[in-house]
Coordinates of C-alpha atoms (C1' of nucleotides) in Angstrom, one line a residue:
Chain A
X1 CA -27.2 31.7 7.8
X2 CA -27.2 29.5 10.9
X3 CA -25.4 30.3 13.8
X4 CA -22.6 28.2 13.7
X5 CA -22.5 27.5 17.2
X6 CA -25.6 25.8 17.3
X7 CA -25.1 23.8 13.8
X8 CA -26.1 20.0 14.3
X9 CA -23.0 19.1 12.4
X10 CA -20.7 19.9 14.8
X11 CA -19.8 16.2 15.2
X12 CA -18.1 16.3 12.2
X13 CA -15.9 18.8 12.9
X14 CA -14.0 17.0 15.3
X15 CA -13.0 14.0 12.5
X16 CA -12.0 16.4 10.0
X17 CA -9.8 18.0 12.0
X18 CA -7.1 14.8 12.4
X19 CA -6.3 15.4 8.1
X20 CA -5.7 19.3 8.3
X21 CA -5.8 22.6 10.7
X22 CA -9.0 24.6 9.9
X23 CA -9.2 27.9 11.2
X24 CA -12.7 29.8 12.4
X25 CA -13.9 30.5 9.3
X26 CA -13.2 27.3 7.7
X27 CA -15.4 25.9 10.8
X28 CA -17.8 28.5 10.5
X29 CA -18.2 27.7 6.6
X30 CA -18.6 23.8 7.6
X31 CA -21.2 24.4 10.4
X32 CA -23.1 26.8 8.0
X33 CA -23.5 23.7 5.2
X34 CA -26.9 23.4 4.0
X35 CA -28.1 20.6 5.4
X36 CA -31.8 18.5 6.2
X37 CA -31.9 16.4 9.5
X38 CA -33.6 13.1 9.5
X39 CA -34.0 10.3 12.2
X40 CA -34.2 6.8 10.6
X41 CA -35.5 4.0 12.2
X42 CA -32.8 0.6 12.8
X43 CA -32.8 -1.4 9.9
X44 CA -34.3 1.4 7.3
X45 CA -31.8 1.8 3.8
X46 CA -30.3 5.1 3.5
X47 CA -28.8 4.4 0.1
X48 CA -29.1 1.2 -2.2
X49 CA -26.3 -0.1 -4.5
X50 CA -27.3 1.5 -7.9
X51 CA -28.6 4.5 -6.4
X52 CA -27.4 7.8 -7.5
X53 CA -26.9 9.7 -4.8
X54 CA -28.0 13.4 -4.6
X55 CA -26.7 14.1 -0.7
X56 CA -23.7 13.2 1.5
X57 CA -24.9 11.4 5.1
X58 CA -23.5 12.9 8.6
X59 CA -23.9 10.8 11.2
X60 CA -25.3 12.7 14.3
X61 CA -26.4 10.1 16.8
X62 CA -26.8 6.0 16.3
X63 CA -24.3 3.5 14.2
X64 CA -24.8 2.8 10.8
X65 CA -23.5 0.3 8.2
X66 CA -22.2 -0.5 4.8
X67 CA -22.8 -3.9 3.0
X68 CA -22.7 -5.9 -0.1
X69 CA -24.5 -9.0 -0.8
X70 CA -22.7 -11.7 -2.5
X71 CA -24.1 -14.4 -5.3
X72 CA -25.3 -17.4 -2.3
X73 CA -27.3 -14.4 -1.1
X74 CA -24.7 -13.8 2.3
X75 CA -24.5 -10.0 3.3
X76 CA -20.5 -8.6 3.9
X77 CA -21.0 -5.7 6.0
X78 CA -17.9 -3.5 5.1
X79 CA -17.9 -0.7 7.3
X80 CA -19.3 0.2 10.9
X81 CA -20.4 4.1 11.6
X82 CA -21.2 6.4 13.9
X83 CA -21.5 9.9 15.3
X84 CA -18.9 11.9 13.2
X85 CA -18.4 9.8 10.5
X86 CA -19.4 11.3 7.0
X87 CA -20.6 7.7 5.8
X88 CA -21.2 8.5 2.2
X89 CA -19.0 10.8 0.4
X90 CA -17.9 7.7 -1.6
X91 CA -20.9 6.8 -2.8
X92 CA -22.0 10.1 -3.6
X93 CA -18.6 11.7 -5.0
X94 CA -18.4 8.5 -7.6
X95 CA -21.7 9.0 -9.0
X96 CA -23.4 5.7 -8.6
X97 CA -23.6 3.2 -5.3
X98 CA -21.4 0.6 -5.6
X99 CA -23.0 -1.2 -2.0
X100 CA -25.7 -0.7 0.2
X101 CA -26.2 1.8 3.3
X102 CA -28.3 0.7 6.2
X103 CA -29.2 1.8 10.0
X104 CA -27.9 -0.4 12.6
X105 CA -30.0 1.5 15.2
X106 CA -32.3 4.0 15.4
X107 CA -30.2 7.1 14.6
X108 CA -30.0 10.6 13.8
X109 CA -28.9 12.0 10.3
X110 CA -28.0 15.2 8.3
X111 CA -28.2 15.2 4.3
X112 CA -26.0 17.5 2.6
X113 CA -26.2 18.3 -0.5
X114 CA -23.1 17.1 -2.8
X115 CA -22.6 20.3 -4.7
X116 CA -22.4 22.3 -1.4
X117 CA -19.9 19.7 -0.3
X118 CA -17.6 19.9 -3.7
X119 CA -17.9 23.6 -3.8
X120 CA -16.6 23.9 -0.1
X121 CA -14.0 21.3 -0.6
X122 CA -12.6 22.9 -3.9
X123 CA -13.6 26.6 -2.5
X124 CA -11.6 26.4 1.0
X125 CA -8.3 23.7 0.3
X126 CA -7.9 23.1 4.2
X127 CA -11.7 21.5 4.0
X128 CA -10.7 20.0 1.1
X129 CA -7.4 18.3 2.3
X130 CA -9.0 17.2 5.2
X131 CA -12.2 15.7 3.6
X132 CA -9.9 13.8 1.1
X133 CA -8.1 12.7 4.2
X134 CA -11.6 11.4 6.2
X135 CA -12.1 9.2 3.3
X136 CA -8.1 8.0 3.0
X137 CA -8.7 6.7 6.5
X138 CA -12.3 4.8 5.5
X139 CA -9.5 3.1 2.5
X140 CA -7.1 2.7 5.2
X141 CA -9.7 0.4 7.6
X142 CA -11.1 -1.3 4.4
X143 CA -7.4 -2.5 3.4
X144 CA -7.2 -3.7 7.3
X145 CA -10.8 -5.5 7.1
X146 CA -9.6 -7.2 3.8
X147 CA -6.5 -9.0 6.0
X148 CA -8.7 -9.4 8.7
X149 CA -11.4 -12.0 7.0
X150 CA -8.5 -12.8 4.5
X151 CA -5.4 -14.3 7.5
X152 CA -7.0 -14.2 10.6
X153 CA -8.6 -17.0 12.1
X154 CA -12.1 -16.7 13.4
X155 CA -11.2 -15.9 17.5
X156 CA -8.4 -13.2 15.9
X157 CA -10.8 -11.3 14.3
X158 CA -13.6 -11.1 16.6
X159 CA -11.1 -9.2 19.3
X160 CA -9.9 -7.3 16.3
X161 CA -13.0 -6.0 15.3
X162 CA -14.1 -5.2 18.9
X163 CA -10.5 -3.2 19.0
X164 CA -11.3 -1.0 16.6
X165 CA -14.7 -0.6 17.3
X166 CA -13.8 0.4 20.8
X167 CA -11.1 3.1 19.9
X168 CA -13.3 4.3 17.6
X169 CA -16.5 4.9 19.8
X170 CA -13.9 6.2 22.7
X171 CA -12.2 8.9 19.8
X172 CA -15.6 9.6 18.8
X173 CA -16.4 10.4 22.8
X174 CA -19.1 7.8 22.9
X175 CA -17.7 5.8 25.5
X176 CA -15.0 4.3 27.2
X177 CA -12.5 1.4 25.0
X178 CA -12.8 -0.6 28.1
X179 CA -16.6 -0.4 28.3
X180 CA -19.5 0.1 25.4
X181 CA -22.9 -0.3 24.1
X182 CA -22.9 -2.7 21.5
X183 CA -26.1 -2.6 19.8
X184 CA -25.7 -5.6 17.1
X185 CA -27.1 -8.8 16.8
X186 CA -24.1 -11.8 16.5
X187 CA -25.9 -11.7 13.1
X188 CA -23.9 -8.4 12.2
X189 CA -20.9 -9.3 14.1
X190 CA -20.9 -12.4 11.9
X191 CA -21.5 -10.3 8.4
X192 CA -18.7 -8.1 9.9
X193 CA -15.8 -10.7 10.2
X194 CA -17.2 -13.1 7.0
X195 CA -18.0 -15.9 9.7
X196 CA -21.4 -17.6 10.7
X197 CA -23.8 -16.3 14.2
X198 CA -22.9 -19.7 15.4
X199 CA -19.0 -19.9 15.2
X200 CA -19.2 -15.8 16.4
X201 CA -21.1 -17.1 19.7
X202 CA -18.4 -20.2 20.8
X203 CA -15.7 -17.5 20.1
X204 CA -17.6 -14.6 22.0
X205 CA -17.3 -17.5 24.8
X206 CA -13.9 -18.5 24.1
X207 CA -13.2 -14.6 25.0
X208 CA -14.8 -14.5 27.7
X209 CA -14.0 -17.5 29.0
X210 CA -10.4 -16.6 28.8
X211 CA -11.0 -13.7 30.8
X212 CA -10.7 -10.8 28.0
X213 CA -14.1 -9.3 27.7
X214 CA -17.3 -10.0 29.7
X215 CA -20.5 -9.1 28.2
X216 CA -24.6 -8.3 28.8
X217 CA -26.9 -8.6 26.5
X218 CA -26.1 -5.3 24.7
X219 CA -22.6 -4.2 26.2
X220 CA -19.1 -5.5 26.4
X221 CA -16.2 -5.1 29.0
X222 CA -12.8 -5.3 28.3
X223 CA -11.8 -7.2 31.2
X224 CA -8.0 -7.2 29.6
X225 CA -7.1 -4.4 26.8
X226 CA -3.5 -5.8 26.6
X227 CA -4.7 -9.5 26.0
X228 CA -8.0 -8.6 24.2
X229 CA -5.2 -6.2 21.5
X230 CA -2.8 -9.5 21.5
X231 CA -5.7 -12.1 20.7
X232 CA -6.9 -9.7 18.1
X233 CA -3.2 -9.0 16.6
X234 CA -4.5 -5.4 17.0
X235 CA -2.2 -2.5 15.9
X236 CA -3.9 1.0 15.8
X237 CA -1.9 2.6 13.5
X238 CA -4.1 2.1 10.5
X239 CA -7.0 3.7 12.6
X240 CA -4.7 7.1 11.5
X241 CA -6.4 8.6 15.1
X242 CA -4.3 11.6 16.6
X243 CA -1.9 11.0 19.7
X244 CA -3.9 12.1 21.8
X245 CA -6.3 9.8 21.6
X246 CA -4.6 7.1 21.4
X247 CA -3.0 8.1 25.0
X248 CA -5.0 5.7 27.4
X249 CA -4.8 2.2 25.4
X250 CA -1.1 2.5 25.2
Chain B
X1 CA 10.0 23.1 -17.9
X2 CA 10.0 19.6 -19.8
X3 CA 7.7 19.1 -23.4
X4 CA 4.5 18.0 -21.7
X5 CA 4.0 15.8 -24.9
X6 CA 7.6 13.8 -24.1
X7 CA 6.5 13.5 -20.4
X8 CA 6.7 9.9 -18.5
X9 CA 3.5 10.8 -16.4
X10 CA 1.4 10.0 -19.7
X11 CA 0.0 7.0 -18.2
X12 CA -1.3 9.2 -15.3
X13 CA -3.8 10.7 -17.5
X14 CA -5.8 8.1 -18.6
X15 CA -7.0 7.2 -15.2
X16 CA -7.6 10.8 -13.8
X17 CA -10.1 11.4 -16.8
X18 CA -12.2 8.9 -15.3
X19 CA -12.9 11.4 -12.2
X20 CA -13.6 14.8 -13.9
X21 CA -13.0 16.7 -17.5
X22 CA -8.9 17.9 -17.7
X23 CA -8.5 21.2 -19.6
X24 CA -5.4 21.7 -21.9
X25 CA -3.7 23.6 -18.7
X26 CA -4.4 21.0 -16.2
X27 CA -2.9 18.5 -18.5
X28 CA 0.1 20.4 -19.2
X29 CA 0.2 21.1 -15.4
X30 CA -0.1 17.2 -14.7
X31 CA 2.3 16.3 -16.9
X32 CA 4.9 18.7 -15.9
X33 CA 5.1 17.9 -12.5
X34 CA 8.6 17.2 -11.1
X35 CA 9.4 13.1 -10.8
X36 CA 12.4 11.2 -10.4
X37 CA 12.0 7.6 -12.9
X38 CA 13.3 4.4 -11.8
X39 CA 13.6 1.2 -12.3
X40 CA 12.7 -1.1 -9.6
X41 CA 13.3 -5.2 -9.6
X42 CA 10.7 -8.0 -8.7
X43 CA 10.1 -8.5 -5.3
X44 CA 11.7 -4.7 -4.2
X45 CA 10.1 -3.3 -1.6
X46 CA 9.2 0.3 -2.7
X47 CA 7.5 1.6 0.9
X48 CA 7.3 -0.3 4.0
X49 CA 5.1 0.1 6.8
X50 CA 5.7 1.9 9.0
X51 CA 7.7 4.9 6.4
X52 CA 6.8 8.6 5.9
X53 CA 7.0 8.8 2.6
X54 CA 7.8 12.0 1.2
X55 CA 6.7 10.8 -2.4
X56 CA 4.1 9.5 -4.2
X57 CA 4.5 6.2 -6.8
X58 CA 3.2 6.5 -10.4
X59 CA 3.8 3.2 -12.0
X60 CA 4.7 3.3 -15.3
X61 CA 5.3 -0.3 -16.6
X62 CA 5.2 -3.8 -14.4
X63 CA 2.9 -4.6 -11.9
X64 CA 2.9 -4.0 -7.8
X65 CA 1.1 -5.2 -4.8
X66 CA 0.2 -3.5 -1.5
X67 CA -0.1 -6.0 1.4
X68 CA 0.2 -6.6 5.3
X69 CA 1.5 -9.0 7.2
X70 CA -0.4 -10.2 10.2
X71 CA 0.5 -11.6 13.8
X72 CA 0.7 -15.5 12.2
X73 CA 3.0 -14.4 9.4
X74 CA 0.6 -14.7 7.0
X75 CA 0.4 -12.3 4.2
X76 CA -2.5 -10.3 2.7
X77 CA -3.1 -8.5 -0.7
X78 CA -4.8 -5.4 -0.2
X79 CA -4.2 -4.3 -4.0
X80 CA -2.6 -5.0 -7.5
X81 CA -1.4 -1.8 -9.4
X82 CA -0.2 -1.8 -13.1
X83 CA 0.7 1.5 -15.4
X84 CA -1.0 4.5 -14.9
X85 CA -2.1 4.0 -11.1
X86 CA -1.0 6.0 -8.3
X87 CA 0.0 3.6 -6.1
X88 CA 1.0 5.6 -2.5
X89 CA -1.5 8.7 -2.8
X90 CA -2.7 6.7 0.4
X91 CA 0.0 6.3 2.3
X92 CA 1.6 9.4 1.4
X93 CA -1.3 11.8 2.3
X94 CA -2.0 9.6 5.3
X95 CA 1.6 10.6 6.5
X96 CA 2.5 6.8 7.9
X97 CA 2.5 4.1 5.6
X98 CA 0.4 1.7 6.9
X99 CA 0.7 -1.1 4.6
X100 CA 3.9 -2.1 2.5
X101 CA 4.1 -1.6 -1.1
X102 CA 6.5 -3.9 -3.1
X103 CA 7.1 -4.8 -7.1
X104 CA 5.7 -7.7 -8.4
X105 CA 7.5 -7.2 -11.5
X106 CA 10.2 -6.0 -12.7
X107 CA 8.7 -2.4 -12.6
X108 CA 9.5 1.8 -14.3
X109 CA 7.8 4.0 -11.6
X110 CA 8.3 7.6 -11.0
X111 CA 8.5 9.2 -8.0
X112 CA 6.7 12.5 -7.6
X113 CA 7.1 15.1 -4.6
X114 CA 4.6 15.2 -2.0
X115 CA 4.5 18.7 -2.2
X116 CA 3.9 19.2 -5.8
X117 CA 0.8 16.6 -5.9
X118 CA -0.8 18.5 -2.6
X119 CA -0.2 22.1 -4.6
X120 CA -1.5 21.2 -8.0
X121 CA -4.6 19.3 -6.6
X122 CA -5.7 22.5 -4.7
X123 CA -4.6 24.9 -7.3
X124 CA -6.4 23.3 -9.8
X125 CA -10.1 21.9 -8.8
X126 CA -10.4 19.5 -11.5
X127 CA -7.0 17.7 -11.0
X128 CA -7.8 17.8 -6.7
X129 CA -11.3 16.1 -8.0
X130 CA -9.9 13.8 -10.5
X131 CA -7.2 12.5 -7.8
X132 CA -10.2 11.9 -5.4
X133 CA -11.8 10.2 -7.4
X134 CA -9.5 7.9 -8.1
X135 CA -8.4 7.3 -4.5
X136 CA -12.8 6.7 -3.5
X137 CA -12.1 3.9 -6.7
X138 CA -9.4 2.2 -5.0
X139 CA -11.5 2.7 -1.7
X140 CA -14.9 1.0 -4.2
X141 CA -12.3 -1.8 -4.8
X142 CA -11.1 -2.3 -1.6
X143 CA -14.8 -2.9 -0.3
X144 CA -15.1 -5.5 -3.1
X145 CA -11.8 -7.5 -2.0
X146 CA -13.4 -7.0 2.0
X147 CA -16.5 -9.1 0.2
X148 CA -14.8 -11.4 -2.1
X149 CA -12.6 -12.7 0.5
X150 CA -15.4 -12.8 3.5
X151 CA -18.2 -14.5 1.5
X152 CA -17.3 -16.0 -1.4
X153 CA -15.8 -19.6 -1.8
X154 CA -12.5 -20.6 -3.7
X155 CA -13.4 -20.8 -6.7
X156 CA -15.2 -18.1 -6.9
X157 CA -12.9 -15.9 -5.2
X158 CA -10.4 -16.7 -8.1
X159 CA -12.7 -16.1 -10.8
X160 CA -13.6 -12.7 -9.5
X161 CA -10.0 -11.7 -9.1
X162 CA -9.2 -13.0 -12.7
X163 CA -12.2 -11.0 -13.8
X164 CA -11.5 -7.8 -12.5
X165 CA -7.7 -7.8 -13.2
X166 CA -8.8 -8.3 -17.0
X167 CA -11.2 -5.6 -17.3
X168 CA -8.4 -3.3 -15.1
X169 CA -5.3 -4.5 -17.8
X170 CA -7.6 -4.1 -20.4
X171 CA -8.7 -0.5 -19.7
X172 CA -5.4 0.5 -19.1
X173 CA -4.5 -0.9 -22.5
X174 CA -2.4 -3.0 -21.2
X175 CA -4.0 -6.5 -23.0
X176 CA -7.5 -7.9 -23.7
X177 CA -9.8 -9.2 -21.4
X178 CA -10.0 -12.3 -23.0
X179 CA -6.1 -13.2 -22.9
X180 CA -3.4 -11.4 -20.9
X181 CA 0.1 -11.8 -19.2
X182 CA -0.3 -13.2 -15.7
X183 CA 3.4 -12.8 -14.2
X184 CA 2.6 -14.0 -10.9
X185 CA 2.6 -17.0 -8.8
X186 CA 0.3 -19.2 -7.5
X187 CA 1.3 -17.9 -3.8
X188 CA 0.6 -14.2 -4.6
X189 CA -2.6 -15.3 -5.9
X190 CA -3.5 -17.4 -2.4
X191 CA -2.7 -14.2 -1.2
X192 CA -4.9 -11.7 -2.6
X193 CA -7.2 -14.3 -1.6
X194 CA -6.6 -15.2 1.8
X195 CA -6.5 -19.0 0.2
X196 CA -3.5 -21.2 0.3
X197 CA -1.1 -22.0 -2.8
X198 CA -2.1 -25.6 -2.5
X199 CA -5.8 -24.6 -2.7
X200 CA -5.5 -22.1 -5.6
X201 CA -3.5 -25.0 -7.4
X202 CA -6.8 -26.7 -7.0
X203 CA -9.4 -24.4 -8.1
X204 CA -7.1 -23.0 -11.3
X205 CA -7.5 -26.8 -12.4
X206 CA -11.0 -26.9 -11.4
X207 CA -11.6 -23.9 -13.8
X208 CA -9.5 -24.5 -16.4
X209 CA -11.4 -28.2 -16.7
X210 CA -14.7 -26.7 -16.8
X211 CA -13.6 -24.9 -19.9
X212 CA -13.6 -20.8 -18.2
X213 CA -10.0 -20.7 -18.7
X214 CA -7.1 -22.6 -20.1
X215 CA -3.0 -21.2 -19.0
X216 CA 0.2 -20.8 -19.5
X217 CA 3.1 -20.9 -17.5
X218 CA 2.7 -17.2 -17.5
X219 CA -0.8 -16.4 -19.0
X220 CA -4.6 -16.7 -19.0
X221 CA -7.1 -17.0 -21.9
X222 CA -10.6 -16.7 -20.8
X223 CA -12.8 -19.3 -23.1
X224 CA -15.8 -18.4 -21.7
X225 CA -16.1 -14.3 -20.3
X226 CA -19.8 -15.0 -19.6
X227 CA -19.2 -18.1 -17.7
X228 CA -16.2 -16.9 -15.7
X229 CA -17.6 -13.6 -14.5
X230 CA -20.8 -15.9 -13.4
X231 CA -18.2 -18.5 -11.4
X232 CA -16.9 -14.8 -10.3
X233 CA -20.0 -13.2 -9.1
X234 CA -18.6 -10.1 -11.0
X235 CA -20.3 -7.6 -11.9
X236 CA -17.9 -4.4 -13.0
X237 CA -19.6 -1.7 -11.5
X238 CA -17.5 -1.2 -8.7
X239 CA -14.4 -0.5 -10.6
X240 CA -16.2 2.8 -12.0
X241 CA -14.8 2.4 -15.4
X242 CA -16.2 5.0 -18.4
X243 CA -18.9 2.9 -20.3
X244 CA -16.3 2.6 -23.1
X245 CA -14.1 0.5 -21.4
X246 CA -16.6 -1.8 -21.0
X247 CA -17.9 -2.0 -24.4
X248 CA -16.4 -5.5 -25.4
X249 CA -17.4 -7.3 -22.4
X250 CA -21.1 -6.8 -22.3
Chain C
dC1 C1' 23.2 -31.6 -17.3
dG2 C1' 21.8 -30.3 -12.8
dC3 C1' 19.9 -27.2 -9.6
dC4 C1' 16.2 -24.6 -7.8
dC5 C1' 11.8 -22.9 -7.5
dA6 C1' 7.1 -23.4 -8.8
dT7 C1' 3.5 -26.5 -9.7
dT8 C1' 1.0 -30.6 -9.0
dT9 C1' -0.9 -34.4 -6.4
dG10 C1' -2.5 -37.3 -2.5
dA11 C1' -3.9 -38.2 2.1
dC12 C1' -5.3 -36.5 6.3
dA13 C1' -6.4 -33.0 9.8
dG14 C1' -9.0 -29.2 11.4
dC15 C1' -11.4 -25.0 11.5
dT16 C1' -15.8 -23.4 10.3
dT17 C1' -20.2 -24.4 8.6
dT18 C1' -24.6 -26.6 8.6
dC19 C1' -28.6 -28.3 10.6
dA20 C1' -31.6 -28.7 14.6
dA21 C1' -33.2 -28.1 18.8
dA22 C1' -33.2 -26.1 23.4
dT23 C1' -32.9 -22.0 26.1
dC24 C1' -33.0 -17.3 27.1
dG25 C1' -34.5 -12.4 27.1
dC26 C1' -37.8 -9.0 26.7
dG27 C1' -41.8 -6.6 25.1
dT28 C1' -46.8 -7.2 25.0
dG29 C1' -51.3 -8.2 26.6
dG30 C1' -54.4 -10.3 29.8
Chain D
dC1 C1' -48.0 -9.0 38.0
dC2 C1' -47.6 -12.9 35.3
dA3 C1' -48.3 -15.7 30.9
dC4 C1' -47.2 -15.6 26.1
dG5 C1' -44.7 -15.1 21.8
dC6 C1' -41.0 -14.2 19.1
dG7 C1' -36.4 -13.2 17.9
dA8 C1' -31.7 -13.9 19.6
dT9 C1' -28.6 -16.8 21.8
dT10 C1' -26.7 -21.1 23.0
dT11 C1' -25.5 -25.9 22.4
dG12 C1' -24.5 -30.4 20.1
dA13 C1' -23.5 -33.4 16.4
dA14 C1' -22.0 -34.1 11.9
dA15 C1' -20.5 -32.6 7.3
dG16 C1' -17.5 -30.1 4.3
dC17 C1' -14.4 -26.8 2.6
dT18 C1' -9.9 -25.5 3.0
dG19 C1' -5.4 -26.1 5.2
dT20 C1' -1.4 -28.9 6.3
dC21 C1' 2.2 -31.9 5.3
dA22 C1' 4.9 -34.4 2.2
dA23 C1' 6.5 -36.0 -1.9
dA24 C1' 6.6 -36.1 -7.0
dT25 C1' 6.8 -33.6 -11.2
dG26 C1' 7.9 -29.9 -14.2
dG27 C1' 10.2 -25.9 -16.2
dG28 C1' 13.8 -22.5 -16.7
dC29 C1' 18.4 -21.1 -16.2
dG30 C1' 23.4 -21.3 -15.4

DNA sequence: CGCCCATTTGACAGCTTTCAAATCGCGTGG
DNA sequence: CCACGCGATTTGAAAGCTGTCAAATGGGCG
């Protein structure tokens, strides 16, 4: 057995821990999880729609997304991920892929086998509460993405998406909300919000003109949390993140 | 203890055996779970946002709707729910709502303790997986709604909402795919599809002219399944139904 | 019969898309 | 160290899908 201490899946440990207490040797138990490391390249699948998946995918290190492609041929990314995240119990737990899974960037994997992941869930009920919770949350952002490309106009739900994203990465301890990498093309940000590149860049101007974000080529400020939140009609509840770090956006 | 046979959670069933096989106990032990029945009028709101539910919602008969409101007023479907689906396992295992949940219809639900669902889905591995499972469905769906309502134009958005409510009636036995009650107005389905009523108005006619569909006041008959799913882009895998349910529409 | 809400219709406005072209940024190779 | 090449970004003009506004029509219920 590994020593838990030194487990490569300690990232996940942290997320699970918002839907239920686990004591040492549910962690222990978790960090022990068979498990096969794998760095894949940006861009590279990880799972197709149709597949049948035969492994759950940790995040480690890099972001990661979820997409469907629509009759005309335009890509709806559905989800963002990143270090923590457990990106495919979905997938794998209802048999067959209903959408696609693909790097974003250059990032750092682990594969765990599904049966090891249903026999600790069903085996150790804390695990399993708080597994079925990590996945109530994933439901709880799609319901919000669903209003946000279904009643928000385009500016709206740029700043909402850049919101989340920014809890998210600061929660996850890989950055700051009011200062991040952004590694994605206006491509993606456009497949994230159901708009076009070219109607994402005038309202990534429009933001910045207004004084709410600046940007470089691969990072965005928040010059204005409180405006950038208002513009995007940005609540965090539905992120279902614990108090604590939720304590310097308030 | 009440005759499992005579119990009101029947409709309950049917959906968890999608997820995972339910022995004699696990049935008996489903359907004797403590609930309060109740009859709730159109337009009722049964959770709002923002409410720690202490409950979970098994619809019965009638139809509901989840949905959010955002900073503009505007309203968003997230979900449709009709007998046999749990509507609030979300909300209530998230702890917040995070979303209000209201009757569409004149609808029987019954309440069942928080409490009891959490015990008897870790006591009993099959029931915990079959519940997962169908929460990761509604999740499957939710993804869908994120794409339909991102990338797809009116018309097609309506289609593909027409389709997958008749496959979901029909599978719950509820009516055939080909011809069911539609108790709902034209704004609820603007809506679910972040269109306005106007607009709907316009693509129902543009539908129904092309021969896919022709209506009632209060119902749709599907002329042409093969031509509708195709002005849908619908393809039912996401809904994760058993092969037989999806015999007749092949 | 009359009221009220939902549906339907028409004209017009506007947000977003489409299509193209110019500019920029950055890694590569000379 | 600088020129080159390619993808990403930016910009402009025009088209189009969908929204807005308003009014007419229709259907159900008291």
């Amino acid at each position: 057995m590994p020593d838990p201490r030194k487990s490569a899946l300690e990232p996940m440990l942290r997320k699970l821990e918002y839907g239920a207490f686990l004591n040492g040797e549910d962690r222990d138990a978790l960090l022990s999880l068979p498990h096969m490391n794998k760095t894949v390249e940006a861009h590279t699948y990880i799972l197709r729609e149709g597949d049948k998946p035969t492994h759950a995918c940790l995040m480690l290190s890099g972001l990661t997304y979820r997409h469907k492609i629509v009759a005309n041929g335009a890509r709806q990314i559905v989800s963002l991920h990143m270090a923590g995240d457990l990106v495919d119990l979905q997938n794998a737990l209802l048999g067959t892929a209903d959408h696609h899974v693909q790097a974003l960037t250059r990032s750092d994997v682990a594969f765990i086998p599904l049966e090891a992941i249903k026999n600790i869930a069903f085996d150790r009920p804390a695990i399993g509460q708080a597994m079925w919770y990590d996945t109530l949350v994933d439901g709880s952002i799609f319901r919000e993405w669903i209003a946000n490309v279904g009643r928000r106009d385009a500016r709206t739900r740029l700043a909402h998406l850049f919101c989340e994203y920014a809890l998210r990465m600061e929660a996850a301890g890989l950055g700051d909300h009011n200062e991040w990498e952004l590694p994605m093309t206006q491509e993606v940000l456009a497949d994230c919000t159901g708009l076009t590149p070219v109607h994402v860049n005038r309202m990534l101007k429009s933001l910045e003109q207004d004084g709410l974000i600046s940007r470089t080529r691969r990072s965005v400020t928040v010059r204005d949390w409180k405006a950038l939140a208002a513009a995007g009609d940005f609540q965090s509840a539905y992120l279902h993140l614990p108090a604590h770090k939720l304590a310097l956006t308030q």
